[in-house]
Short mmCIF file of C-alpha atoms in Angstrom, two decimals:
data_model
loop_
_atom_site.label_atom_id
_atom_site.label_comp_id
_atom_site.label_asym_id
_atom_site.label_seq_id
_atom_site.Cartn_x
_atom_site.Cartn_y
_atom_site.Cartn_z
CA MET A 1326 0.77 -50.79 -60.40
CA LYS A 1327 -0.22 -52.94 -63.38
CA TRP A 1328 3.36 -52.96 -64.68
CA VAL A 1329 4.70 -53.79 -61.20
CA GLY A 1330 2.39 -56.80 -61.07
CA LEU A 1331 3.51 -57.99 -64.49
CA PHE A 1332 7.16 -57.60 -63.50
CA LEU A 1333 6.64 -59.63 -60.33
CA THR A 1334 4.94 -62.47 -62.22
CA LEU A 1335 7.59 -62.57 -64.97
CA PRO A 1336 9.96 -64.95 -63.11
CA TYR A 1337 6.99 -67.25 -62.44
CA PHE A 1338 6.07 -67.26 -66.14
CA LEU A 1339 9.63 -67.84 -67.31
CA MET A 1340 10.33 -70.64 -64.84
CA HIS A 1341 7.10 -72.53 -65.31
CA ARG A 1342 6.15 -71.98 -68.95
CA LEU A 1343 9.44 -71.43 -70.74
CA LEU A 1344 12.19 -72.92 -68.59
CA ALA A 1345 10.55 -76.01 -67.10
CA GLY A 1346 8.70 -77.32 -70.13
CA PRO A 1347 5.90 -79.90 -70.32
CA LEU A 1348 5.64 -82.89 -68.02
CA SER A 1349 7.11 -86.16 -69.28
CA VAL A 1350 5.80 -89.58 -68.25
CA GLU A 1351 8.47 -92.27 -68.23
CA THR A 1352 7.31 -95.90 -68.16
CA LEU A 1353 9.58 -98.85 -67.51
CA THR A 1354 9.33 -102.54 -66.71
CA ILE A 1355 11.69 -103.98 -64.11
CA PRO A 1356 12.23 -107.73 -63.60
CA ILE A 1357 12.59 -108.64 -59.92
CA ALA A 1358 14.19 -112.02 -59.08
CA GLY A 1359 12.04 -113.95 -56.65
CA LEU A 1360 9.06 -111.61 -56.89
CA PRO A 1361 6.01 -113.54 -55.64
CA SER A 1362 3.51 -114.38 -58.37
CA ALA A 1363 0.85 -112.41 -56.47
CA LEU A 1364 2.96 -109.26 -56.97
CA LYS A 1365 3.52 -109.73 -60.69
CA ASP A 1366 2.56 -106.54 -62.57
CA THR A 1367 2.74 -104.45 -59.41
CA LYS A 1368 2.68 -100.81 -60.47
CA LEU A 1369 4.74 -98.12 -58.74
CA VAL A 1370 4.80 -94.39 -59.38
CA GLN A 1371 7.80 -92.27 -58.38
CA LEU A 1372 7.74 -88.50 -57.87
CA SER A 1373 10.77 -86.52 -56.77
CA ASP A 1374 12.35 -83.11 -56.11
CA PHE A 1375 9.31 -80.85 -55.79
CA HIS A 1376 11.12 -77.78 -54.39
CA PHE A 1377 7.69 -76.37 -53.62
CA ASP A 1378 8.27 -72.71 -52.76
CA GLY A 1379 6.10 -70.70 -55.15
CA LEU A 1380 8.84 -70.30 -57.75
CA ARG A 1381 10.45 -73.59 -58.73
CA LEU A 1382 7.28 -75.64 -59.25
CA SER A 1383 4.02 -74.36 -60.72
CA GLU A 1384 0.59 -75.27 -59.44
CA ASP A 1385 -0.31 -76.46 -62.94
CA LEU A 1386 2.64 -78.82 -63.23
CA LEU A 1387 2.10 -80.22 -59.74
CA GLN A 1388 -1.58 -80.82 -60.50
CA GLN A 1389 -0.67 -82.54 -63.76
CA ALA A 1390 1.77 -84.79 -61.91
CA ILE A 1391 -0.86 -85.72 -59.31
CA GLU A 1392 -3.52 -86.40 -61.95
CA THR A 1393 -1.09 -88.46 -64.05
CA THR A 1394 -0.14 -90.49 -61.00
CA ASN A 1395 -3.75 -91.24 -60.08
CA GLU A 1396 -4.70 -92.11 -63.66
CA ALA A 1397 -2.01 -94.83 -63.57
CA GLU A 1398 -3.90 -96.50 -60.68
CA PRO A 1399 -0.68 -97.44 -58.85
CA ASP A 1400 -0.31 -100.04 -56.15
CA LEU A 1401 2.26 -97.85 -54.41
CA ILE A 1402 3.42 -94.24 -54.71
CA LEU A 1403 7.02 -93.44 -53.77
CA LEU A 1404 8.43 -89.95 -53.14
CA THR A 1405 12.20 -89.50 -53.15
CA GLY A 1406 12.90 -86.21 -51.43
CA ASP A 1407 13.44 -82.44 -51.64
CA TYR A 1408 9.90 -81.25 -50.96
CA ILE A 1409 11.22 -77.77 -50.03
CA THR A 1410 14.13 -75.57 -51.04
CA THR A 1411 15.00 -73.46 -47.98
CA ASP A 1412 12.08 -72.34 -45.82
CA PRO A 1413 10.29 -75.53 -44.64
CA THR A 1414 6.92 -73.83 -44.12
CA PRO A 1415 5.60 -74.51 -47.67
CA ALA A 1416 5.75 -78.24 -46.87
CA TYR A 1417 2.28 -77.95 -45.33
CA SER A 1418 0.83 -76.45 -48.52
CA LEU A 1419 2.53 -79.12 -50.60
CA ALA A 1420 1.25 -81.87 -48.32
CA HIS A 1421 -2.29 -80.50 -48.67
CA ARG A 1422 -2.00 -80.96 -52.44
CA LEU A 1423 -0.33 -84.37 -52.20
CA LYS A 1424 -3.23 -85.57 -50.09
CA ALA A 1425 -5.03 -86.10 -53.41
CA LEU A 1426 -2.59 -88.90 -54.39
CA GLN A 1427 -4.33 -92.29 -54.58
CA SER A 1428 -2.80 -95.76 -54.45
CA ARG A 1429 -3.85 -99.20 -53.28
CA ALA A 1430 -1.14 -99.63 -50.62
CA GLY A 1431 -0.31 -96.06 -49.67
CA VAL A 1432 2.28 -93.36 -50.23
CA TYR A 1433 5.81 -93.61 -48.81
CA ALA A 1434 8.58 -91.02 -48.78
CA VAL A 1435 12.19 -90.34 -47.89
CA LEU A 1436 13.82 -86.99 -47.25
CA GLY A 1437 16.36 -85.20 -49.44
CA ASN A 1438 19.24 -82.90 -48.59
CA HIS A 1439 17.07 -79.77 -48.74
CA ASP A 1440 14.69 -81.35 -46.24
CA LEU A 1441 17.51 -81.70 -43.71
CA CYS A 1442 19.91 -78.77 -44.02
CA TRP A 1443 17.69 -75.91 -42.83
CA PRO A 1444 16.57 -75.19 -39.24
CA ASN A 1445 13.57 -77.36 -38.27
CA ALA A 1446 13.30 -78.65 -41.82
CA LYS A 1447 13.34 -82.37 -41.01
CA ALA A 1448 10.67 -82.10 -38.31
CA THR A 1449 8.49 -79.73 -40.34
CA VAL A 1450 8.58 -81.70 -43.59
CA THR A 1451 8.03 -85.01 -41.79
CA GLU A 1452 5.10 -83.64 -39.81
CA ALA A 1453 3.55 -82.09 -42.92
CA LEU A 1454 3.74 -85.29 -44.96
CA GLU A 1455 2.61 -87.59 -42.18
CA SER A 1456 -0.36 -85.31 -41.45
CA VAL A 1457 -1.80 -86.50 -44.79
CA ASP A 1458 -0.86 -90.17 -44.25
CA ILE A 1459 2.36 -90.12 -46.28
CA GLN A 1460 4.75 -92.26 -44.25
CA VAL A 1461 8.29 -90.90 -44.10
CA LEU A 1462 10.88 -93.68 -43.84
CA TRP A 1463 14.08 -92.99 -41.94
CA ASN A 1464 16.39 -96.02 -41.84
CA GLN A 1465 13.31 -98.22 -41.96
CA VAL A 1466 12.01 -101.37 -43.66
CA VAL A 1467 8.29 -101.77 -44.31
CA TYR A 1468 6.19 -104.30 -46.25
CA PRO A 1469 3.20 -102.40 -47.67
CA LEU A 1470 2.57 -105.08 -50.33
CA GLY A 1471 3.20 -108.04 -48.04
CA THR A 1472 6.25 -109.94 -46.84
CA GLY A 1473 7.29 -110.86 -50.39
CA LEU A 1474 8.67 -107.39 -51.16
CA ALA A 1475 10.54 -105.11 -48.75
CA LEU A 1476 10.54 -101.33 -49.06
CA VAL A 1477 13.60 -99.61 -47.57
CA GLY A 1478 13.80 -95.90 -46.85
CA LEU A 1479 17.15 -94.26 -46.10
CA PRO A 1480 18.15 -90.73 -45.03
CA ASP A 1481 20.02 -88.56 -47.50
CA PHE A 1482 23.39 -90.01 -48.44
CA ARG A 1483 25.29 -87.11 -46.88
CA ALA A 1484 23.35 -87.21 -43.61
CA ALA A 1485 25.22 -88.51 -40.58
CA GLN A 1486 22.34 -90.93 -39.95
CA PHE A 1487 22.72 -92.72 -43.30
CA GLU A 1488 23.11 -96.28 -41.95
CA PRO A 1489 22.28 -98.87 -44.61
CA ALA A 1490 24.12 -101.76 -42.92
CA SER A 1491 21.82 -101.94 -39.90
CA VAL A 1492 18.74 -101.52 -42.11
CA MET A 1493 19.60 -104.08 -44.78
CA ALA A 1494 20.48 -106.61 -42.09
CA GLN A 1495 16.80 -106.66 -41.12
CA ILE A 1496 15.77 -108.22 -44.46
CA GLU A 1497 15.95 -111.92 -45.25
CA PRO A 1498 18.50 -112.51 -48.06
CA GLU A 1499 15.94 -114.13 -50.36
CA THR A 1500 13.45 -111.27 -50.04
CA PRO A 1501 13.36 -108.81 -52.95
CA ARG A 1502 13.69 -105.18 -51.94
CA ILE A 1503 13.19 -101.67 -53.30
CA VAL A 1504 15.35 -98.94 -51.78
CA LEU A 1505 14.44 -95.26 -51.64
CA SER A 1506 17.57 -93.10 -51.40
CA HIS A 1507 17.48 -89.47 -52.53
CA ASN A 1508 21.08 -89.12 -53.77
CA PRO A 1509 22.09 -91.60 -56.52
CA ASP A 1510 25.71 -91.53 -55.29
CA SER A 1511 24.52 -93.88 -52.55
CA ALA A 1512 24.26 -96.64 -55.16
CA GLU A 1513 28.05 -97.03 -54.98
CA VAL A 1514 27.90 -97.89 -51.28
CA LEU A 1515 24.74 -99.96 -51.61
CA GLN A 1516 26.52 -102.41 -53.91
CA GLN A 1517 27.45 -104.26 -50.71
CA TRP A 1518 23.85 -105.49 -50.44
CA ARG A 1519 21.14 -106.83 -52.67
CA VAL A 1520 19.12 -103.95 -54.15
CA ASP A 1521 16.62 -105.09 -56.77
CA LEU A 1522 15.70 -101.49 -57.53
CA GLN A 1523 16.98 -98.23 -56.04
CA LEU A 1524 14.89 -95.11 -56.68
CA SER A 1525 16.65 -91.75 -56.43
CA GLY A 1526 16.32 -88.14 -57.56
CA HIS A 1527 18.47 -85.16 -56.48
CA THR A 1528 20.17 -84.36 -59.81
CA HIS A 1529 17.13 -82.98 -61.71
CA GLY A 1530 18.67 -84.92 -64.59
CA GLY A 1531 21.24 -82.13 -64.87
CA GLN A 1532 18.44 -79.79 -66.07
CA ILE A 1533 20.46 -78.72 -69.12
CA VAL A 1534 21.64 -81.70 -71.16
CA LEU A 1535 24.00 -81.05 -74.06
CA PRO A 1536 23.83 -83.57 -76.94
CA GLY A 1537 26.95 -85.71 -76.88
CA LEU A 1538 28.24 -84.09 -73.67
CA GLY A 1539 25.57 -84.90 -71.11
CA PRO A 1540 24.51 -82.67 -68.20
CA MET A 1541 26.04 -79.19 -68.37
CA HIS A 1542 26.45 -79.06 -64.59
CA ARG A 1543 28.86 -81.98 -64.85
CA TRP A 1544 31.27 -79.77 -66.80
CA VAL A 1545 30.72 -76.75 -64.56
CA GLU A 1546 31.81 -78.81 -61.56
CA ARG A 1547 34.87 -80.13 -63.36
CA LEU A 1548 36.01 -76.69 -64.48
CA ASN A 1549 35.24 -74.90 -61.19
CA PRO A 1550 36.76 -76.69 -58.17
CA PHE A 1551 34.93 -74.30 -55.82
CA SER A 1552 31.46 -75.13 -57.13
CA TYR A 1553 29.03 -77.08 -54.95
CA LYS A 1554 29.21 -80.76 -55.81
CA VAL A 1555 25.63 -81.84 -56.45
CA VAL A 1556 26.65 -85.41 -57.16
CA HIS A 1557 29.82 -87.32 -58.00
CA HIS A 1558 28.35 -89.85 -60.42
CA TRP A 1559 26.88 -87.62 -63.09
CA GLU A 1560 26.72 -90.67 -65.35
CA TRP A 1561 23.79 -91.73 -63.14
CA SER A 1562 22.02 -88.37 -63.34
CA GLU A 1563 18.84 -89.73 -64.95
CA GLY A 1564 17.28 -92.95 -66.15
CA LEU A 1565 18.00 -96.61 -65.50
CA HIS A 1566 21.48 -97.89 -64.64
CA GLN A 1567 23.12 -101.14 -63.66
CA VAL A 1568 25.42 -100.58 -60.68
CA GLY A 1569 27.24 -103.83 -59.98
CA ASN A 1570 24.49 -106.38 -59.41
CA ASN A 1571 21.96 -103.71 -58.51
CA ARG A 1572 19.58 -101.52 -60.52
CA LEU A 1573 19.26 -97.77 -60.05
CA TYR A 1574 16.62 -95.47 -61.47
CA VAL A 1575 17.04 -91.68 -61.20
CA ASN A 1576 13.97 -89.48 -61.64
CA ARG A 1577 14.55 -85.99 -63.12
CA GLY A 1578 12.22 -84.37 -60.58
CA LEU A 1579 9.46 -81.81 -60.91
CA GLY A 1580 11.05 -78.63 -59.57
CA THR A 1581 13.32 -76.44 -61.69
CA TYR A 1582 16.17 -74.09 -60.81
CA LEU A 1583 17.38 -71.27 -63.01
CA PRO A 1584 18.54 -71.23 -65.79
CA GLY A 1585 15.88 -73.85 -66.51
CA ARG A 1586 15.66 -77.14 -68.40
CA PHE A 1587 16.88 -78.17 -71.85
CA LEU A 1588 16.35 -81.70 -73.22
CA CYS A 1589 15.54 -82.67 -69.64
CA PRO A 1590 11.80 -82.38 -68.91
CA PRO A 1591 10.22 -82.74 -65.45
CA GLU A 1592 9.13 -86.30 -64.84
CA VAL A 1593 6.60 -88.75 -63.43
CA THR A 1594 7.87 -92.33 -63.48
CA ILE A 1595 5.57 -95.34 -63.81
CA ILE A 1596 7.27 -98.63 -62.98
CA ASN A 1597 5.84 -102.10 -63.60
CA LEU A 1598 7.40 -105.01 -61.71
CA ILE A 1599 7.55 -108.44 -63.31
#
C-alpha cells in the first residue's frame, strides 16, 4: 500500500515541484492618459488561469500567490479567468482559499473558456466566486475606484455573448478604462475602442518557451492543422504589448498542464498606474 500511495502522489510531485517551477512576481508601471491625480500610483494585482482541480495547481503555489498579492497591499485585485479545468465543483474550494485576498477596493473577475464550456460551469464558478464577494463581470462596466477610471469585464472571446460594442458605448470617451478579457486574441477586435490597459491570460505564456523560437505550442499548432487552436496571436502570449493605440498585458497564469513549464514560470503581476 505504501508503494501505491507513492505512485499516486508522483504526478502531483512532478507537476508542482518539477514541472511548474517557482512563482515569479512581475512588476510593471503603466502610464494612463487622463488618470485623475487622486488615482496616481494606484496598484493592481492580476492573477489568472488557476485550473484548480487537485493536479494542475498546488496548494503551496496558490498560497504563495495569495500571500504575495496581499503583501503588495493592492488597491484592486483582478482575476482573468479559468478557475477550473473540467469539473466545476472545485470552484467552491478555490473560492474558499481566494477569500483570503485583501485589497482596498475589492476583487473583480471575468470568466475564461474553461469556465464556460462544461455543463453548469458558468453558474457554478460565478456562484462560488460571488459567495466570497468576488464580483464576476459579464459585459459590465464598474467604477470601484471612482468615476475617473472604468473597469470593463467581458465574457471569453469565443463566447457568443462577447459584446464589447454595447459595453464600451457606456463609457464616456475621456474616461480611462481597464478591460478584463481572458483571451488575448480579443485585443485585435478591441482596437476599435480606447483601451488604456487590457489584462488577459489564457495562453499560460506557452508553458514551454524555446530561446529564439518562442512558445513551443505555437509551432505545434502550425505543424498540426488538426490541433486545438489555443490562440491565434502567439506573439501576444505573455508580457506587455502595444496593439494599435491600446496596451495589452498577458499573465502566464498559475496552473500548469503537462508536459510542464520551461523558461515560463507561473506568475503574479503587480501593476502600478501613473
